[in-house]
PDB file of C-alpha atoms in Angstrom:
ATOM      1  CA  UNK T   1       3.484  43.471  28.621  1.00  0.00           C
ATOM      2  CA  UNK T   2       3.704  43.094  24.842  1.00  0.00           C
ATOM      3  CA  UNK T   3       0.500  42.792  22.851  1.00  0.00           C
ATOM      4  CA  UNK T   4       0.149  39.321  21.218  1.00  0.00           C
ATOM      5  CA  UNK T   5      -0.435  40.935  17.817  1.00  0.00           C
ATOM      6  CA  UNK T   6       2.970  42.650  17.934  1.00  0.00           C
ATOM      7  CA  UNK T   7       4.914  39.375  18.401  1.00  0.00           C
ATOM      8  CA  UNK T   8       6.397  37.897  15.219  1.00  0.00           C
ATOM      9  CA  UNK T   9       5.097  34.452  14.250  1.00  0.00           C
ATOM     10  CA  UNK T  10       7.505  31.699  15.310  1.00  0.00           C
ATOM     11  CA  UNK T  11       7.597  29.871  11.998  1.00  0.00           C
ATOM     12  CA  UNK T  12       5.762  31.620   9.202  1.00  0.00           C
ATOM     13  CA  UNK T  13       4.541  29.363   6.390  1.00  0.00           C
ATOM     14  CA  UNK T  14       5.942  30.026   2.928  1.00  0.00           C
ATOM     15  CA  UNK T  15       4.208  29.399  -0.394  1.00  0.00           C
ATOM     16  CA  UNK T  16       6.505  26.409  -0.944  1.00  0.00           C
ATOM     17  CA  UNK T  17       5.410  24.955   2.415  1.00  0.00           C
ATOM     18  CA  UNK T  18       1.761  25.390   1.423  1.00  0.00           C
ATOM     19  CA  UNK T  19       2.387  23.703  -1.942  1.00  0.00           C
ATOM     20  CA  UNK T  20       4.093  20.754  -0.214  1.00  0.00           C
ATOM     21  CA  UNK T  21       1.159  20.280   2.150  1.00  0.00           C
ATOM     22  CA  UNK T  22      -1.354  20.529  -0.709  1.00  0.00           C
ATOM     23  CA  UNK T  23       0.676  17.947  -2.692  1.00  0.00           C
ATOM     24  CA  UNK T  24       0.606  15.548   0.282  1.00  0.00           C
ATOM     25  CA  UNK T  25      -3.123  16.120   0.717  1.00  0.00           C
ATOM     26  CA  UNK T  26      -3.687  15.496  -3.016  1.00  0.00           C
ATOM     27  CA  UNK T  27      -1.739  12.236  -2.824  1.00  0.00           C
ATOM     28  CA  UNK T  28      -3.765  11.219   0.222  1.00  0.00           C
ATOM     29  CA  UNK T  29      -6.993  11.984  -1.617  1.00  0.00           C
ATOM     30  CA  UNK T  30      -5.979  10.052  -4.737  1.00  0.00           C
ATOM     31  CA  UNK T  31      -4.835   7.159  -2.558  1.00  0.00           C
ATOM     32  CA  UNK T  32      -8.247   7.032  -0.860  1.00  0.00           C
ATOM     33  CA  UNK T  33      -6.969   8.140   2.554  1.00  0.00           C
ATOM     34  CA  UNK T  34      -9.017  11.379   2.497  1.00  0.00           C
ATOM     35  CA  UNK T  35     -12.575  12.013   1.372  1.00  0.00           C
ATOM     36  CA  UNK T  36     -13.171  14.622  -1.326  1.00  0.00           C
ATOM     37  CA  UNK T  37     -14.783  17.099   1.036  1.00  0.00           C
ATOM     38  CA  UNK T  38     -12.013  16.671   3.640  1.00  0.00           C
ATOM     39  CA  UNK T  39      -9.436  17.263   0.917  1.00  0.00           C
ATOM     40  CA  UNK T  40     -11.169  20.455  -0.289  1.00  0.00           C
ATOM     41  CA  UNK T  41     -11.610  21.764   3.259  1.00  0.00           C
ATOM     42  CA  UNK T  42      -7.953  21.136   4.121  1.00  0.00           C
ATOM     43  CA  UNK T  43      -6.701  22.742   0.908  1.00  0.00           C
ATOM     44  CA  UNK T  44      -8.723  25.829   1.813  1.00  0.00           C
ATOM     45  CA  UNK T  45      -7.167  25.842   5.312  1.00  0.00           C
ATOM     46  CA  UNK T  46      -3.669  25.347   3.826  1.00  0.00           C
ATOM     47  CA  UNK T  47      -4.096  28.355   1.556  1.00  0.00           C
ATOM     48  CA  UNK T  48      -5.121  30.515   4.534  1.00  0.00           C
ATOM     49  CA  UNK T  49      -2.586  29.138   7.051  1.00  0.00           C
ATOM     50  CA  UNK T  50      -0.196  31.699   8.525  1.00  0.00           C
ATOM     51  CA  UNK T  51       2.195  29.433  10.405  1.00  0.00           C
ATOM     52  CA  UNK T  52       3.835  26.048  10.167  1.00  0.00           C
ATOM     53  CA  UNK T  53       1.824  24.792  13.120  1.00  0.00           C
ATOM     54  CA  UNK T  54      -1.416  25.282  11.209  1.00  0.00           C
ATOM     55  CA  UNK T  55       0.003  23.454   8.187  1.00  0.00           C
ATOM     56  CA  UNK T  56       1.336  20.508  10.175  1.00  0.00           C
ATOM     57  CA  UNK T  57      -2.034  20.133  11.897  1.00  0.00           C
ATOM     58  CA  UNK T  58      -3.612  19.514   8.476  1.00  0.00           C
ATOM     59  CA  UNK T  59      -1.437  16.399   8.055  1.00  0.00           C
ATOM     60  CA  UNK T  60      -1.354  15.143  11.647  1.00  0.00           C
ATOM     61  CA  UNK T  61      -4.207  12.626  11.331  1.00  0.00           C
ATOM     62  CA  UNK T  62      -3.537  11.585   7.731  1.00  0.00           C
ATOM     63  CA  UNK T  63      -3.322   7.783   7.859  1.00  0.00           C
ATOM     64  CA  UNK T  64      -0.040   6.426   6.488  1.00  0.00           C
ATOM     65  CA  UNK T  65       0.363   3.406   4.295  1.00  0.00           C
ATOM     66  CA  UNK T  66      -0.511   2.065   0.921  1.00  0.00           C
ATOM     67  CA  UNK T  67      -3.632   3.235  -0.882  1.00  0.00           C
ATOM     68  CA  UNK T  68      -6.675   1.091  -0.359  1.00  0.00           C
ATOM     69  CA  UNK T  69      -8.232   1.426  -3.801  1.00  0.00           C
ATOM     70  CA  UNK T  70      -7.090   0.391  -7.281  1.00  0.00           C
ATOM     71  CA  UNK T  71      -7.035   3.973  -8.579  1.00  0.00           C
ATOM     72  CA  UNK T  72      -4.709   5.004  -5.757  1.00  0.00           C
ATOM     73  CA  UNK T  73      -2.349   2.080  -6.400  1.00  0.00           C
ATOM     74  CA  UNK T  74      -2.304   2.846 -10.132  1.00  0.00           C
ATOM     75  CA  UNK T  75      -1.639   6.522  -9.430  1.00  0.00           C
ATOM     76  CA  UNK T  76       1.274   5.696  -7.118  1.00  0.00           C
ATOM     77  CA  UNK T  77       2.762   3.261  -9.658  1.00  0.00           C
ATOM     78  CA  UNK T  78       2.464   5.892 -12.404  1.00  0.00           C
ATOM     79  CA  UNK T  79       4.154   8.482 -10.158  1.00  0.00           C
ATOM     80  CA  UNK T  80       7.118   6.153  -9.548  1.00  0.00           C
ATOM     81  CA  UNK T  81       7.402   5.411 -13.279  1.00  0.00           C
ATOM     82  CA  UNK T  82       7.234   9.114 -14.207  1.00  0.00           C
ATOM     83  CA  UNK T  83       9.922   9.931 -11.616  1.00  0.00           C
ATOM     84  CA  UNK T  84      12.240   7.339 -13.192  1.00  0.00           C
ATOM     85  CA  UNK T  85      11.667   8.899 -16.605  1.00  0.00           C
ATOM     86  CA  UNK T  86      12.530  12.352 -15.233  1.00  0.00           C
ATOM     87  CA  UNK T  87      15.712  11.080 -13.529  1.00  0.00           C
ATOM     88  CA  UNK T  88      18.762  12.424 -15.329  1.00  0.00           C
ATOM     89  CA  UNK T  89      20.698  10.041 -17.564  1.00  0.00           C
ATOM     90  CA  UNK T  90      24.265  10.790 -16.567  1.00  0.00           C
ATOM     91  CA  UNK T  91      27.387   9.911 -18.545  1.00  0.00           C
ATOM     92  CA  UNK T  92      29.641   7.324 -16.902  1.00  0.00           C
ATOM     93  CA  UNK T  93      32.909   8.249 -15.219  1.00  0.00           C
ATOM     94  CA  UNK T  94      34.900   5.013 -15.118  1.00  0.00           C
ATOM     95  CA  UNK T  95      37.337   4.668 -12.227  1.00  0.00           C
ATOM     96  CA  UNK T  96      40.824   4.157 -13.698  1.00  0.00           C
ATOM     97  CA  UNK T  97      42.888   0.973 -13.384  1.00  0.00           C
ATOM     98  CA  UNK T  98      46.640   0.688 -13.295  1.00  0.00           C
ATOM     99  CA  UNK T  99      49.516   1.906 -11.153  1.00  0.00           C
ATOM    100  CA  UNK T 100      48.687   5.655 -11.118  1.00  0.00           C
ATOM    101  CA  UNK T 101      47.136   6.899  -7.882  1.00  0.00           C
ATOM    102  CA  UNK T 102      46.295  10.574  -8.604  1.00  0.00           C
ATOM    103  CA  UNK T 103      44.222  12.005 -11.476  1.00  0.00           C
ATOM    104  CA  UNK T 104      43.359  15.684 -11.959  1.00  0.00           C
ATOM    105  CA  UNK T 105      39.964  16.948 -13.064  1.00  0.00           C
ATOM    106  CA  UNK T 106      39.353  20.419 -14.440  1.00  0.00           C
ATOM    107  CA  UNK T 107      38.912  22.727 -17.389  1.00  0.00           C
ATOM    108  CA  UNK T 108      42.652  22.710 -18.159  1.00  0.00           C
ATOM    109  CA  UNK T 109      43.574  20.711 -21.282  1.00  0.00           C
ATOM    110  CA  UNK T 110      46.429  19.202 -19.241  1.00  0.00           C
ATOM    111  CA  UNK T 111      43.943  17.626 -16.782  1.00  0.00           C
ATOM    112  CA  UNK T 112      43.590  13.860 -16.802  1.00  0.00           C
ATOM    113  CA  UNK T 113      39.836  14.402 -17.122  1.00  0.00           C
ATOM    114  CA  UNK T 114      39.343  17.714 -18.958  1.00  0.00           C
ATOM    115  CA  UNK T 115      35.795  19.064 -18.746  1.00  0.00           C
ATOM    116  CA  UNK T 116      34.851  21.826 -21.184  1.00  0.00           C
ATOM    117  CA  UNK T 117      32.343  23.593 -18.934  1.00  0.00           C
ATOM    118  CA  UNK T 118      32.671  27.201 -17.787  1.00  0.00           C
ATOM    119  CA  UNK T 119      31.374  26.241 -14.306  1.00  0.00           C
ATOM    120  CA  UNK T 120      34.350  23.878 -13.836  1.00  0.00           C
ATOM    121  CA  UNK T 121      37.524  25.442 -12.426  1.00  0.00           C
ATOM    122  CA  UNK T 122      40.849  25.181 -14.247  1.00  0.00           C
ATOM    123  CA  UNK T 123      42.121  22.743 -11.573  1.00  0.00           C
ATOM    124  CA  UNK T 124      38.839  21.616 -10.031  1.00  0.00           C
ATOM    125  CA  UNK T 125      39.380  18.299  -8.205  1.00  0.00           C
ATOM    126  CA  UNK T 126      41.590  15.261  -7.788  1.00  0.00           C
ATOM    127  CA  UNK T 127      40.742  11.588  -7.822  1.00  0.00           C
ATOM    128  CA  UNK T 128      43.089   9.710  -5.462  1.00  0.00           C
ATOM    129  CA  UNK T 129      43.458   5.997  -4.851  1.00  0.00           C
ATOM    130  CA  UNK T 130      43.974   5.089  -1.206  1.00  0.00           C
ATOM    131  CA  UNK T 131      44.434   1.337  -0.924  1.00  0.00           C
ATOM    132  CA  UNK T 132      41.441  -0.196  -2.716  1.00  0.00           C
ATOM    133  CA  UNK T 133      39.219   2.900  -2.451  1.00  0.00           C
ATOM    134  CA  UNK T 134      39.004   6.012  -4.618  1.00  0.00           C
ATOM    135  CA  UNK T 135      38.620   9.400  -2.933  1.00  0.00           C
ATOM    136  CA  UNK T 136      37.423  12.554  -4.709  1.00  0.00           C
ATOM    137  CA  UNK T 137      38.906  15.783  -3.301  1.00  0.00           C
ATOM    138  CA  UNK T 138      37.911  19.326  -4.238  1.00  0.00           C
ATOM    139  CA  UNK T 139      40.875  21.642  -4.953  1.00  0.00           C
ATOM    140  CA  UNK T 140      39.192  24.849  -3.795  1.00  0.00           C
ATOM    141  CA  UNK T 141      37.003  25.159  -6.872  1.00  0.00           C
ATOM    142  CA  UNK T 142      34.557  28.028  -7.127  1.00  0.00           C
ATOM    143  CA  UNK T 143      31.411  25.954  -7.847  1.00  0.00           C
ATOM    144  CA  UNK T 144      32.278  22.926  -5.745  1.00  0.00           C
ATOM    145  CA  UNK T 145      32.647  19.199  -6.131  1.00  0.00           C
ATOM    146  CA  UNK T 146      29.667  17.116  -5.031  1.00  0.00           C
ATOM    147  CA  UNK T 147      29.137  13.389  -4.403  1.00  0.00           C
ATOM    148  CA  UNK T 148      25.520  12.217  -4.124  1.00  0.00           C
ATOM    149  CA  UNK T 149      24.483  15.753  -3.221  1.00  0.00           C
ATOM    150  CA  UNK T 150      27.139  16.178  -0.503  1.00  0.00           C
ATOM    151  CA  UNK T 151      29.997  18.645  -0.899  1.00  0.00           C
ATOM    152  CA  UNK T 152      33.358  16.845  -1.206  1.00  0.00           C
ATOM    153  CA  UNK T 153      35.702  19.499   0.199  1.00  0.00           C
ATOM    154  CA  UNK T 154      38.224  17.404   2.148  1.00  0.00           C
ATOM    155  CA  UNK T 155      37.499  14.196   0.277  1.00  0.00           C
ATOM    156  CA  UNK T 156      34.715  11.740  -0.313  1.00  0.00           C
ATOM    157  CA  UNK T 157      35.092   7.991  -0.893  1.00  0.00           C
ATOM    158  CA  UNK T 158      33.509   6.878  -4.164  1.00  0.00           C
ATOM    159  CA  UNK T 159      31.510   3.734  -4.858  1.00  0.00           C
ATOM    160  CA  UNK T 160      30.207   2.446  -8.215  1.00  0.00           C
ATOM    161  CA  UNK T 161      26.758   3.964  -8.810  1.00  0.00           C
ATOM    162  CA  UNK T 162      27.512   7.239  -7.010  1.00  0.00           C
ATOM    163  CA  UNK T 163      26.875  10.432  -8.933  1.00  0.00           C
ATOM    164  CA  UNK T 164      29.413  13.249  -8.892  1.00  0.00           C
ATOM    165  CA  UNK T 165      29.133  16.849  -9.992  1.00  0.00           C
ATOM    166  CA  UNK T 166      31.856  19.325 -10.901  1.00  0.00           C
ATOM    167  CA  UNK T 167      30.221  22.746 -11.279  1.00  0.00           C
ATOM    168  CA  UNK T 168      27.208  21.894 -13.475  1.00  0.00           C
ATOM    169  CA  UNK T 169      28.767  18.801 -15.107  1.00  0.00           C
ATOM    170  CA  UNK T 170      27.504  15.553 -13.583  1.00  0.00           C
ATOM    171  CA  UNK T 171      28.613  11.929 -13.998  1.00  0.00           C
ATOM    172  CA  UNK T 172      27.715   8.473 -12.665  1.00  0.00           C
ATOM    173  CA  UNK T 173      30.641   6.470 -11.216  1.00  0.00           C
ATOM    174  CA  UNK T 174      31.423   3.068 -12.743  1.00  0.00           C
ATOM    175  CA  UNK T 175      34.042   0.522 -11.644  1.00  0.00           C
ATOM    176  CA  UNK T 176      36.925   0.116 -14.094  1.00  0.00           C
ATOM    177  CA  UNK T 177      37.012  -3.679 -13.610  1.00  0.00           C
TER     178      UNK T 177
END
């Protein structure tokens, strides 16, 4: 029989996990869903927690929903406003109009959309029209082509408002109409 102390913990809590739990507890306290002493006690437990089970138990009875006091509602509104201010302002990438159906994107000056960024491959991606839709396809680039946070290896259909990233260069998609 193996001693219980010699078994590895199933899911060990990381510092990032602790910080996430403390952030949720703080939001619950500000929103009026936790008393001050409950908040302080749970933060102490979160800092000493060894596993994910202990951390999840600290949030298990936290009531969901909107804050019940004016300070909590104001805090939540301010958080949403601050998040919008921090959101990146991306340059627009306008989908082309006309008879052409394939456009190249890359660091090459011969590309239809040349991007002067060292993280963009020489021939990085292609923008292809298929019927009425535009599809973005990665051409085996080193740093990848991404659409709304998803890797676009074999192709990804684009919609106005999507954000795309080639290496570290990011754009917001706009309709050419």
